Amino acid sequence: MEITIVAFGQLAEITGKQSWKLQGIPDITALKQILETNFPAIKNINYQVAIDKKITKENAVLADQSTVALLPPFSGG
Amino acid sequence: MEITIVAFGQLAEITGKQSWKLQGIPDITALKQILETNFPAIKNINYQVAIDKKITKENAVLADQSTVALLPPFSGG
Amino acid sequence: MEKQIKNIFYAGAIQPDFISKSISNHSTKTDIGAHSIFLGQVRSDIIQDKKVAAIEYSSYEPMALEKMHELREQIFSKYQLTCMHIHHSLGIVPAGEICLFVFTSSKHRRDAIDACNEVVELIKKELPVWGKEIFEDGKHVWKASN
Amino acid sequence: MEKQIKNIFYAGAIQPDFISKSISNHSTKTDIGAHSIFLGQVRSDIIQDKKVAAIEYSSYEPMALEKMHELREQIFSKYQLTCMHIHHSLGIVPAGEICLFVFTSSKHRRDAIDACNEVVELIKKELPVWGKEIFEDGKHVWKASN
């Protein structure tokens, strides 16, 4: 069970990377816990999570090969 | 006592002229009567009148040398 | 104090190049964050089975310019604008070409957008301008007010 | 049926010439009576006593394009539009230059104007795009959402 994480904006800055793989993460809640443990500054960002390009407000189970995007507040336009 | 009449759009078409002079017209009501007698088709147009570039909704006395504009409904833009 | 009356009239169709020059003129004004532009384009409407080929615009120019000056002051007192530019065609504008160009700029978008919307309505309602819709056969009707 | 996903991204500052070409492309569509255009321009804001020299835009592009496709369908189902064109910069846009170009066209003006306003709000709220405000000294802050 492997997922790909992609990070943008200040989240890419905090994590120091734009894309990486993780194994054995069952769901979004578990992923957030791991990320916030490894990168405590993430907790200061009001970020959203998208699974395979769809924003997920609730917890959700992660399927093998899914891509999880970490999205800081949008500021386009 | 002389005033200048200027007509625009379909009012210039109906009267056949864009500008002419009239003598001895005391006020707007008198002017409208004369115009509507001479050019009955004017009565079909919902026109406004401006004295010296200001629209006059009510009757108004005409001063010597004033310019009265006959303005059909605006359709700019 | 002298009133600075700006001319808004433009002979014939407003050219896209004129619009792009007007936009690029604002690149030195780095306090602007938003531009709102409205363009009126002449439609080839079908009226009584005949197709409009062009509109010929005429105006009572001295009155229109005075009125536009008043509307300008009204808009600037209501909205936080950096600038506003208005251009209206006079003479013949073929179908498909631009006859009205309204351009507002502001720091934040709501002022530019709301001012642009409002001034377009005021221009159509309050400026002594008339459109003569000319058909392909040369005949015409006077455009209904909008 | 295949979805036709349009690219909205433009490398660097959107040039005024690109805008004028986009306008003149519509002169053959003689059922259009009104165009509404919104342009976002990069401001040289002062933040913590430092002046913004440019904004560098990045996006999660595949998601942004899918989302824009949805927004497009939503807007077309709500308004009577002839067409809508959206262009958003990616990469560095210097202060004073254009970073967003939204262009709607319709027969009557209310559709173009209201659709343009609404899609600008949706773009700012829903597209995964980020602006990094770069100061004259090369340091940066992340733009606050708007």
CSV table of C-alpha atoms in Angstrom, one decimal:
chain,number,residue,atom,x,y,z
A,1,MET,CA,0.0,0.0,0.0
A,2,GLU,CA,1.8,3.1,-1.3
A,3,ILE,CA,0.5,6.6,-1.7
A,4,THR,CA,2.1,9.7,-3.3
A,5,ILE,CA,2.1,13.0,-1.4
A,6,VAL,CA,2.3,16.3,-3.3
A,7,ALA,CA,2.7,19.6,-1.5
A,8,PHE,CA,2.3,23.2,-2.7
A,9,GLY,CA,3.1,26.7,-1.7
A,10,GLN,CA,4.3,27.2,1.9
A,11,LEU,CA,3.6,23.5,2.6
A,12,ALA,CA,6.3,22.5,0.0
A,13,GLU,CA,8.5,25.0,1.8
A,14,ILE,CA,7.8,23.5,5.3
A,15,THR,CA,8.3,19.9,4.2
A,16,GLY,CA,11.2,20.8,2.0
A,17,LYS,CA,9.8,18.7,-0.9
A,18,GLN,CA,7.1,18.8,-3.6
A,19,SER,CA,6.4,15.1,-3.9
A,20,TRP,CA,7.2,11.9,-2.0
A,21,LYS,CA,5.9,8.4,-1.3
A,22,LEU,CA,4.6,6.9,1.9
A,23,GLN,CA,3.7,3.3,2.7
A,24,GLY,CA,1.1,1.9,5.0
A,25,ILE,CA,-1.0,5.0,5.8
A,26,PRO,CA,-4.6,3.8,6.2
A,27,ASP,CA,-6.5,7.1,6.0
A,28,ILE,CA,-6.3,10.9,6.0
A,29,THR,CA,-6.4,11.3,9.8
A,30,ALA,CA,-3.4,9.0,10.1
A,31,LEU,CA,-1.6,10.9,7.4
A,32,LYS,CA,-2.2,14.3,9.1
A,33,GLN,CA,-0.9,12.9,12.4
A,34,ILE,CA,2.3,11.7,10.8
A,35,LEU,CA,2.8,15.0,8.8
A,36,GLU,CA,2.1,17.2,11.8
A,37,THR,CA,4.6,15.1,13.9
A,38,ASN,CA,7.3,15.3,11.3
A,39,PHE,CA,6.6,19.0,10.4
A,40,PRO,CA,5.0,20.7,13.3
A,41,ALA,CA,4.8,24.1,11.4
A,42,ILE,CA,2.1,22.5,9.3
A,43,LYS,CA,-0.3,22.9,12.2
A,44,ASN,CA,-0.2,26.7,11.7
A,45,ILE,CA,-1.5,26.4,8.1
A,46,ASN,CA,-5.2,26.1,7.4
A,47,TYR,CA,-4.6,23.5,4.7
A,48,GLN,CA,-7.0,21.3,2.8
A,49,VAL,CA,-6.4,17.8,1.5
A,50,ALA,CA,-7.3,16.5,-2.0
A,51,ILE,CA,-7.3,12.8,-2.8
A,52,ASP,CA,-6.8,12.2,-6.6
A,53,LYS,CA,-7.6,15.9,-7.2
A,54,LYS,CA,-10.9,16.0,-5.2
A,55,ILE,CA,-11.0,17.9,-1.9
A,56,THR,CA,-11.9,15.8,1.1
A,57,LYS,CA,-13.3,17.6,4.1
A,58,GLU,CA,-13.9,14.4,6.1
A,59,ASN,CA,-11.6,11.6,7.0
A,60,ALA,CA,-11.3,9.1,4.1
A,61,VAL,CA,-9.6,5.7,3.5
A,62,LEU,CA,-6.6,5.8,1.3
A,63,ALA,CA,-6.5,3.4,-1.6
A,64,ASP,CA,-3.2,2.0,-3.0
A,65,GLN,CA,-1.6,4.3,-5.6
A,66,SER,CA,-3.7,7.3,-4.6
A,67,THR,CA,-2.2,10.8,-4.7
A,68,VAL,CA,-2.8,13.1,-1.8
A,69,ALA,CA,-2.3,16.8,-2.3
A,70,LEU,CA,-1.6,19.2,0.6
A,71,LEU,CA,-3.1,22.5,-0.3
A,72,PRO,CA,-2.5,25.7,1.6
A,73,PRO,CA,-5.1,28.5,1.3
A,74,PHE,CA,-5.6,29.5,-2.3
A,75,SER,CA,-4.4,32.9,-3.4
A,76,GLY,CA,-4.7,33.0,-7.2
A,77,GLY,CA,-6.1,35.8,-9.3
B,1,MET,CA,-36.7,87.3,-28.6
B,2,GLU,CA,-35.0,84.5,-30.7
B,3,ILE,CA,-34.2,80.9,-29.7
B,4,THR,CA,-32.3,78.2,-31.5
B,5,ILE,CA,-33.8,74.8,-31.9
B,6,VAL,CA,-31.5,71.7,-32.4
B,7,ALA,CA,-33.0,68.3,-33.3
B,8,PHE,CA,-31.5,64.9,-33.1
B,9,GLY,CA,-32.1,61.3,-34.3
B,10,GLN,CA,-35.6,60.7,-35.7
B,11,LEU,CA,-36.6,64.2,-34.6
B,12,ALA,CA,-34.1,65.7,-37.1
B,13,GLU,CA,-35.6,63.2,-39.7
B,14,ILE,CA,-39.2,64.2,-39.0
B,15,THR,CA,-38.5,68.0,-39.0
B,16,GLY,CA,-36.1,67.7,-41.9
B,17,LYS,CA,-33.5,69.9,-40.2
B,18,GLN,CA,-30.9,69.8,-37.5
B,19,SER,CA,-31.0,73.4,-36.4
B,20,TRP,CA,-33.2,76.5,-36.9
B,21,LYS,CA,-34.3,79.7,-35.3
B,22,LEU,CA,-37.7,80.7,-33.9
B,23,GLN,CA,-39.0,84.1,-32.7
B,24,GLY,CA,-41.5,85.0,-30.0
B,25,ILE,CA,-41.9,81.6,-28.3
B,26,PRO,CA,-42.5,82.4,-24.6
B,27,ASP,CA,-42.1,78.9,-23.1
B,28,ILE,CA,-41.6,75.2,-23.6
B,29,THR,CA,-45.3,74.4,-23.7
B,30,ALA,CA,-45.8,77.0,-26.5
B,31,LEU,CA,-42.8,75.5,-28.4
B,32,LYS,CA,-44.2,72.0,-28.2
B,33,GLN,CA,-47.6,73.1,-29.5
B,34,ILE,CA,-46.0,74.8,-32.5
B,35,LEU,CA,-43.8,71.8,-33.2
B,36,GLU,CA,-46.5,69.3,-32.9
B,37,THR,CA,-48.8,71.3,-35.1
B,38,ASN,CA,-46.1,71.7,-37.8
B,39,PHE,CA,-44.8,68.1,-37.5
B,40,PRO,CA,-47.6,65.9,-36.2
B,41,ALA,CA,-45.3,62.8,-36.2
B,42,ILE,CA,-43.4,64.3,-33.3
B,43,LYS,CA,-46.3,63.3,-31.1
B,44,ASN,CA,-45.4,59.6,-31.6
B,45,ILE,CA,-41.9,60.1,-30.1
B,46,ASN,CA,-41.4,60.1,-26.4
B,47,TYR,CA,-38.9,63.0,-26.6
B,48,GLN,CA,-37.3,65.2,-24.0
B,49,VAL,CA,-36.4,68.8,-24.1
B,50,ALA,CA,-33.1,70.4,-22.9
B,51,ILE,CA,-32.6,74.2,-22.5
B,52,ASP,CA,-29.0,75.1,-22.8
B,53,LYS,CA,-27.9,71.5,-22.4
B,54,LYS,CA,-30.0,70.9,-19.2
B,55,ILE,CA,-33.0,68.6,-19.4
B,56,THR,CA,-36.3,70.3,-18.4
B,57,LYS,CA,-39.1,68.1,-17.3
B,58,GLU,CA,-41.5,70.9,-16.5
B,59,ASN,CA,-42.6,73.9,-18.5
B,60,ALA,CA,-40.0,76.7,-18.4
B,61,VAL,CA,-39.8,80.2,-19.8
B,62,LEU,CA,-37.4,80.7,-22.7
B,63,ALA,CA,-34.8,83.4,-22.5
B,64,ASP,CA,-33.5,85.3,-25.6
B,65,GLN,CA,-30.7,83.4,-27.3
B,66,SER,CA,-31.4,80.1,-25.5
B,67,THR,CA,-30.8,76.8,-27.3
B,68,VAL,CA,-33.6,74.2,-27.1
B,69,ALA,CA,-32.6,70.7,-27.9
B,70,LEU,CA,-35.2,68.1,-29.0
B,71,LEU,CA,-34.0,64.7,-27.8
B,72,PRO,CA,-35.6,61.4,-28.8
B,73,PRO,CA,-35.0,58.4,-26.4
B,74,PHE,CA,-31.3,57.8,-26.0
B,75,SER,CA,-29.9,54.6,-27.5
B,76,GLY,CA,-26.1,54.9,-27.0
B,77,GLY,CA,-23.8,52.2,-25.8
C,1,MET,CA,-12.2,76.4,-10.9
C,2,GLU,CA,-12.3,75.4,-14.6
C,3,LYS,CA,-14.0,72.1,-15.3
C,4,GLN,CA,-11.7,69.8,-17.3
C,5,ILE,CA,-14.2,68.3,-19.7
C,6,LYS,CA,-12.8,65.1,-21.3
C,7,ASN,CA,-13.7,64.1,-24.8
C,8,ILE,CA,-15.2,60.6,-24.8
C,9,PHE,CA,-16.0,60.4,-28.5
C,10,TYR,CA,-14.1,58.2,-30.9
C,11,ALA,CA,-14.6,58.3,-34.7
C,12,GLY,CA,-15.9,55.0,-36.0
C,13,ALA,CA,-15.2,51.6,-34.5
C,14,ILE,CA,-13.0,51.4,-31.4
C,15,GLN,CA,-9.9,49.3,-32.4
C,16,PRO,CA,-8.6,46.5,-30.2
C,17,ASP,CA,-5.1,48.0,-30.5
C,18,PHE,CA,-6.4,51.2,-28.9
C,19,ILE,CA,-7.8,49.0,-26.0
C,20,SER,CA,-4.5,47.2,-25.5
C,21,LYS,CA,-2.6,50.5,-25.5
C,22,SER,CA,-5.0,51.8,-22.9
C,23,ILE,CA,-4.3,48.7,-20.7
C,24,SER,CA,-0.5,48.9,-21.0
C,25,ASN,CA,-0.6,52.6,-20.1
C,26,HIS,CA,-1.5,51.4,-16.6
C,27,SER,CA,1.5,49.2,-15.9
C,28,THR,CA,3.3,52.1,-14.2
C,29,LYS,CA,0.4,52.5,-11.7
C,30,THR,CA,1.5,49.7,-9.4
C,31,ASP,CA,-1.2,50.5,-6.8
C,32,ILE,CA,-3.8,49.1,-9.2
C,33,GLY,CA,-4.9,45.5,-8.5
C,34,ALA,CA,-7.9,45.2,-10.7
C,35,HIS,CA,-9.3,46.5,-14.0
C,36,SER,CA,-12.8,46.1,-15.2
C,37,ILE,CA,-13.7,46.6,-18.8
C,38,PHE,CA,-17.0,46.7,-20.6
C,39,LEU,CA,-17.1,46.6,-24.4
C,40,GLY,CA,-20.3,47.1,-26.4
C,41,GLN,CA,-20.2,45.4,-29.8
C,42,VAL,CA,-22.6,46.1,-32.7
C,43,ARG,CA,-24.9,43.1,-33.3
C,44,SER,CA,-26.3,42.1,-36.7
C,45,ASP,CA,-29.8,41.8,-35.3
C,46,ILE,CA,-32.6,40.7,-37.6
C,47,ILE,CA,-35.4,43.4,-37.6
C,48,GLN,CA,-38.4,43.0,-39.9
C,49,ASP,CA,-36.6,40.2,-41.8
C,50,LYS,CA,-33.6,42.5,-42.5
C,51,LYS,CA,-30.1,42.2,-41.1
C,52,VAL,CA,-28.3,45.1,-39.4
C,53,ALA,CA,-25.0,45.8,-41.2
C,54,ALA,CA,-23.9,48.7,-39.0
C,55,ILE,CA,-25.0,51.3,-36.5
C,56,GLU,CA,-24.4,55.0,-37.1
C,57,TYR,CA,-24.0,56.9,-33.8
C,58,SER,CA,-24.8,60.6,-33.4
C,59,SER,CA,-24.8,62.7,-30.3
C,60,TYR,CA,-25.6,66.2,-28.9
C,61,GLU,CA,-21.9,66.4,-28.1
C,62,PRO,CA,-21.7,69.5,-25.8
C,63,MET,CA,-24.5,68.2,-23.7
C,64,ALA,CA,-23.1,64.6,-23.6
C,65,LEU,CA,-19.7,65.8,-22.5
C,66,GLU,CA,-21.1,67.9,-19.7
C,67,LYS,CA,-23.3,65.1,-18.6
C,68,MET,CA,-20.4,62.6,-18.7
C,69,HIS,CA,-18.4,65.0,-16.6
C,70,GLU,CA,-21.1,65.0,-13.9
C,71,LEU,CA,-21.4,61.2,-14.1
C,72,ARG,CA,-17.7,60.9,-13.7
C,73,GLU,CA,-17.7,63.0,-10.5
C,74,GLN,CA,-20.6,61.0,-9.2
C,75,ILE,CA,-18.8,57.7,-9.7
C,76,PHE,CA,-15.5,59.0,-8.3
C,77,SER,CA,-17.2,60.2,-5.2
C,78,LYS,CA,-18.9,56.8,-4.7
C,79,TYR,CA,-16.0,54.4,-5.5
C,80,GLN,CA,-12.3,54.2,-4.7
C,81,LEU,CA,-11.1,54.3,-8.2
C,82,THR,CA,-7.6,54.9,-9.5
C,83,CYS,CA,-8.9,55.9,-12.9
C,84,MET,CA,-11.8,55.6,-15.3
C,85,HIS,CA,-11.7,55.9,-19.1
C,86,ILE,CA,-14.8,56.1,-21.3
C,87,HIS,CA,-14.8,55.9,-25.1
C,88,HIS,CA,-18.0,55.9,-27.3
C,89,SER,CA,-18.1,55.7,-31.0
C,90,LEU,CA,-19.6,58.4,-33.3
C,91,GLY,CA,-20.3,57.7,-36.9
C,92,ILE,CA,-20.6,54.3,-38.5
C,93,VAL,CA,-19.6,51.1,-36.6
C,94,PRO,CA,-20.0,47.9,-38.6
C,95,ALA,CA,-21.5,44.8,-37.0
C,96,GLY,CA,-18.9,42.9,-35.0
C,97,GLU,CA,-17.0,46.0,-34.1
C,98,ILE,CA,-16.7,47.8,-30.8
C,99,CYS,CA,-18.8,50.9,-30.1
C,100,LEU,CA,-18.3,51.4,-26.4
C,101,PHE,CA,-15.2,51.0,-24.2
C,102,VAL,CA,-15.5,51.6,-20.4
C,103,PHE,CA,-12.4,51.0,-18.3
C,104,THR,CA,-12.2,51.3,-14.5
C,105,SER,CA,-9.2,50.5,-12.3
C,106,SER,CA,-8.9,50.2,-8.5
C,107,LYS,CA,-6.7,48.8,-5.8
C,108,HIS,CA,-9.3,46.1,-4.8
C,109,ARG,CA,-11.6,44.5,-7.4
C,110,ARG,CA,-15.1,45.4,-6.0
C,111,ASP,CA,-14.6,49.2,-6.7
C,112,ALA,CA,-13.5,48.7,-10.3
C,113,ILE,CA,-16.2,46.1,-11.0
C,114,ASP,CA,-19.1,47.9,-9.4
C,115,ALA,CA,-18.1,51.3,-10.8
C,116,CYS,CA,-17.9,49.8,-14.3
C,117,ASN,CA,-21.3,48.2,-14.1
C,118,GLU,CA,-22.9,51.4,-12.8
C,119,VAL,CA,-21.3,53.7,-15.3
C,120,VAL,CA,-22.4,51.5,-18.2
C,121,GLU,CA,-26.0,51.8,-17.0
C,122,LEU,CA,-25.7,55.6,-16.6
C,123,ILE,CA,-24.1,56.0,-20.1
C,124,LYS,CA,-27.0,54.1,-21.7
C,125,LYS,CA,-29.6,55.9,-19.7
C,126,GLU,CA,-28.3,59.5,-19.5
C,127,LEU,CA,-26.1,60.3,-22.4
C,128,PRO,CA,-27.8,62.0,-25.4
C,129,VAL,CA,-26.5,59.5,-28.0
C,130,TRP,CA,-28.5,57.8,-30.7
C,131,GLY,CA,-27.9,54.7,-32.8
C,132,LYS,CA,-29.3,54.4,-36.3
C,133,GLU,CA,-29.4,50.7,-37.3
C,134,ILE,CA,-28.5,50.5,-41.0
C,135,PHE,CA,-29.6,47.4,-42.9
C,136,GLU,CA,-27.7,45.7,-45.7
C,137,ASP,CA,-30.0,47.3,-48.2
C,138,GLY,CA,-29.2,50.8,-46.9
C,139,LYS,CA,-32.5,51.4,-45.2
C,140,HIS,CA,-32.5,52.1,-41.5
C,141,VAL,CA,-34.4,52.2,-38.2
C,142,TRP,CA,-33.7,54.1,-35.0
C,143,LYS,CA,-32.3,51.8,-32.3
C,144,ALA,CA,-34.7,51.3,-29.4
C,145,SER,CA,-33.4,52.5,-26.1
C,146,ASN,CA,-32.0,49.9,-23.8
D,1,MET,CA,-18.2,11.6,-24.0
D,2,GLU,CA,-14.6,12.9,-23.5
D,3,LYS,CA,-14.3,16.1,-21.5
D,4,GLN,CA,-12.5,18.8,-23.4
D,5,ILE,CA,-10.3,20.3,-20.7
D,6,LYS,CA,-9.1,23.7,-21.7
D,7,ASN,CA,-5.7,25.0,-20.5
D,8,ILE,CA,-6.1,28.3,-18.7
D,9,PHE,CA,-2.4,28.8,-17.7
D,10,TYR,CA,-0.2,31.4,-19.3
D,11,ALA,CA,3.6,31.6,-18.8
D,12,GLY,CA,4.5,34.9,-17.0
D,13,ALA,CA,2.7,38.2,-17.4
D,14,ILE,CA,-0.3,38.3,-19.8
D,15,GLN,CA,0.5,40.7,-22.6
D,16,PRO,CA,-1.9,43.5,-23.6
D,17,ASP,CA,-1.4,42.4,-27.3
D,18,PHE,CA,-2.8,39.0,-26.3
D,19,ILE,CA,-5.8,40.7,-24.9
D,20,SER,CA,-6.4,42.8,-28.0
D,21,LYS,CA,-6.1,39.7,-30.2
D,22,SER,CA,-8.6,37.9,-28.0
D,23,ILE,CA,-11.0,40.8,-28.5
D,24,SER,CA,-10.6,41.0,-32.2
D,25,ASN,CA,-11.2,37.2,-32.6
D,26,HIS,CA,-14.8,38.0,-31.6
D,27,SER,CA,-15.6,40.4,-34.5
D,28,THR,CA,-17.0,37.6,-36.6
D,29,LYS,CA,-19.5,36.6,-33.9
D,30,THR,CA,-22.0,39.3,-34.7
D,31,ASP,CA,-24.6,37.9,-32.3
D,32,ILE,CA,-22.4,39.3,-29.4
D,33,GLY,CA,-23.5,42.6,-28.0
D,34,ALA,CA,-21.5,42.9,-24.9
D,35,HIS,CA,-18.1,41.8,-23.6
D,36,SER,CA,-17.1,41.9,-19.9
D,37,ILE,CA,-13.4,41.7,-19.0
D,38,PHE,CA,-11.7,41.5,-15.7
D,39,LEU,CA,-7.9,41.9,-15.4
D,40,GLY,CA,-5.9,41.2,-12.3
D,41,GLN,CA,-2.8,43.3,-12.0
D,42,VAL,CA,0.1,42.7,-9.6
D,43,ARG,CA,0.3,45.5,-7.0
D,44,SER,CA,3.6,46.6,-5.4
D,45,ASP,CA,2.1,46.5,-1.9
D,46,ILE,CA,4.2,47.4,1.1
D,47,ILE,CA,4.4,44.5,3.5
D,48,GLN,CA,6.5,44.8,6.7
D,49,ASP,CA,8.2,47.9,5.2
D,50,LYS,CA,9.2,46.1,2.0
D,51,LYS,CA,7.9,46.6,-1.5
D,52,VAL,CA,6.5,43.7,-3.6
D,53,ALA,CA,8.5,43.5,-6.8
D,54,ALA,CA,6.6,40.6,-8.4
D,55,ILE,CA,4.4,37.6,-7.6
D,56,GLU,CA,5.4,34.1,-8.6
D,57,TYR,CA,2.3,31.9,-9.2
D,58,SER,CA,2.2,28.2,-8.9
D,59,SER,CA,-0.6,25.7,-9.2
D,60,TYR,CA,-1.6,22.1,-8.8
D,61,GLU,CA,-2.4,22.2,-12.5
D,62,PRO,CA,-4.3,19.0,-13.1
D,63,MET,CA,-6.7,19.7,-10.3
D,64,ALA,CA,-7.0,23.4,-11.3
D,65,LEU,CA,-7.9,22.5,-14.8
D,66,GLU,CA,-10.5,19.9,-13.7
D,67,LYS,CA,-12.0,22.4,-11.3
D,68,MET,CA,-12.0,25.2,-13.9
D,69,HIS,CA,-13.9,22.8,-16.3
D,70,GLU,CA,-16.5,22.2,-13.6
D,71,LEU,CA,-16.8,26.0,-12.9
D,72,ARG,CA,-17.1,26.6,-16.7
D,73,GLU,CA,-20.1,24.2,-17.0
D,74,GLN,CA,-21.7,25.8,-13.9
D,75,ILE,CA,-21.4,29.3,-15.4
D,76,PHE,CA,-22.6,28.2,-18.8
D,77,SER,CA,-25.7,26.5,-17.3
D,78,LYS,CA,-26.5,29.7,-15.4
D,79,TYR,CA,-25.9,32.5,-17.9
D,80,GLN,CA,-26.7,32.9,-21.6
D,81,LEU,CA,-23.1,33.3,-22.8
D,82,THR,CA,-21.7,33.2,-26.3
D,83,CYS,CA,-18.2,32.4,-24.9
D,84,MET,CA,-15.9,32.6,-21.9
D,85,HIS,CA,-12.1,32.7,-21.9
D,86,ILE,CA,-9.9,32.4,-18.8
D,87,HIS,CA,-6.2,33.0,-18.6
D,88,HIS,CA,-4.1,32.9,-15.4
D,89,SER,CA,-0.4,33.4,-15.2
D,90,LEU,CA,2.0,30.9,-13.8
D,91,GLY,CA,5.6,31.8,-12.9
D,92,ILE,CA,6.8,35.4,-12.2
D,93,VAL,CA,4.7,38.4,-13.0
D,94,PRO,CA,6.3,41.8,-12.2
D,95,ALA,CA,4.3,44.5,-10.4
D,96,GLY,CA,2.2,46.5,-12.8
D,97,GLU,CA,1.7,43.5,-15.1
D,98,ILE,CA,-1.5,41.4,-15.7
D,99,CYS,CA,-1.8,38.0,-14.0
D,100,LEU,CA,-5.5,37.2,-14.6
D,101,PHE,CA,-7.7,37.8,-17.7
D,102,VAL,CA,-11.3,36.8,-17.6
D,103,PHE,CA,-13.4,37.5,-20.7
D,104,THR,CA,-17.1,36.8,-21.1
D,105,SER,CA,-19.4,37.6,-24.1
D,106,SER,CA,-23.1,37.6,-24.5
D,107,LYS,CA,-26.0,39.0,-26.6
D,108,HIS,CA,-27.2,41.3,-23.8
D,109,ARG,CA,-24.9,42.9,-21.2
D,110,ARG,CA,-26.3,41.4,-18.0
D,111,ASP,CA,-25.2,37.9,-18.8
D,112,ALA,CA,-21.6,38.8,-19.7
D,113,ILE,CA,-21.2,41.2,-16.7
D,114,ASP,CA,-22.8,38.9,-14.1
D,115,ALA,CA,-20.9,35.8,-15.4
D,116,CYS,CA,-17.6,37.6,-15.4
D,117,ASN,CA,-18.1,38.8,-11.8
D,118,GLU,CA,-19.1,35.4,-10.6
D,119,VAL,CA,-16.3,33.5,-12.3
D,120,VAL,CA,-13.7,35.9,-10.9
D,121,GLU,CA,-14.9,35.1,-7.4
D,122,LEU,CA,-14.9,31.4,-8.1
D,123,ILE,CA,-11.4,31.5,-9.5
D,124,LYS,CA,-10.1,33.2,-6.4
D,125,LYS,CA,-11.9,30.9,-4.1
D,126,GLU,CA,-11.8,27.5,-5.7
D,127,LEU,CA,-8.7,27.2,-7.9
D,128,PRO,CA,-5.6,25.6,-6.3
D,129,VAL,CA,-3.3,28.5,-7.3
D,130,TRP,CA,-0.8,30.2,-5.0
D,131,GLY,CA,1.0,33.6,-5.2
D,132,LYS,CA,4.4,34.1,-3.7
D,133,GLU,CA,5.0,37.8,-3.2
D,134,ILE,CA,8.7,38.5,-3.9
D,135,PHE,CA,10.2,41.7,-2.5
D,136,GLU,CA,12.9,43.8,-4.1
D,137,ASP,CA,15.5,42.2,-1.8
D,138,GLY,CA,14.6,38.7,-3.1
D,139,LYS,CA,12.8,37.6,0.1
D,140,HIS,CA,9.2,36.5,-0.1
D,141,VAL,CA,5.9,36.0,1.7
D,142,TRP,CA,3.0,33.8,0.7
D,143,LYS,CA,0.1,35.9,-0.5
D,144,ALA,CA,-2.9,35.9,1.8
D,145,SER,CA,-6.1,34.5,0.3
D,146,ASN,CA,-8.5,37.1,-1.0
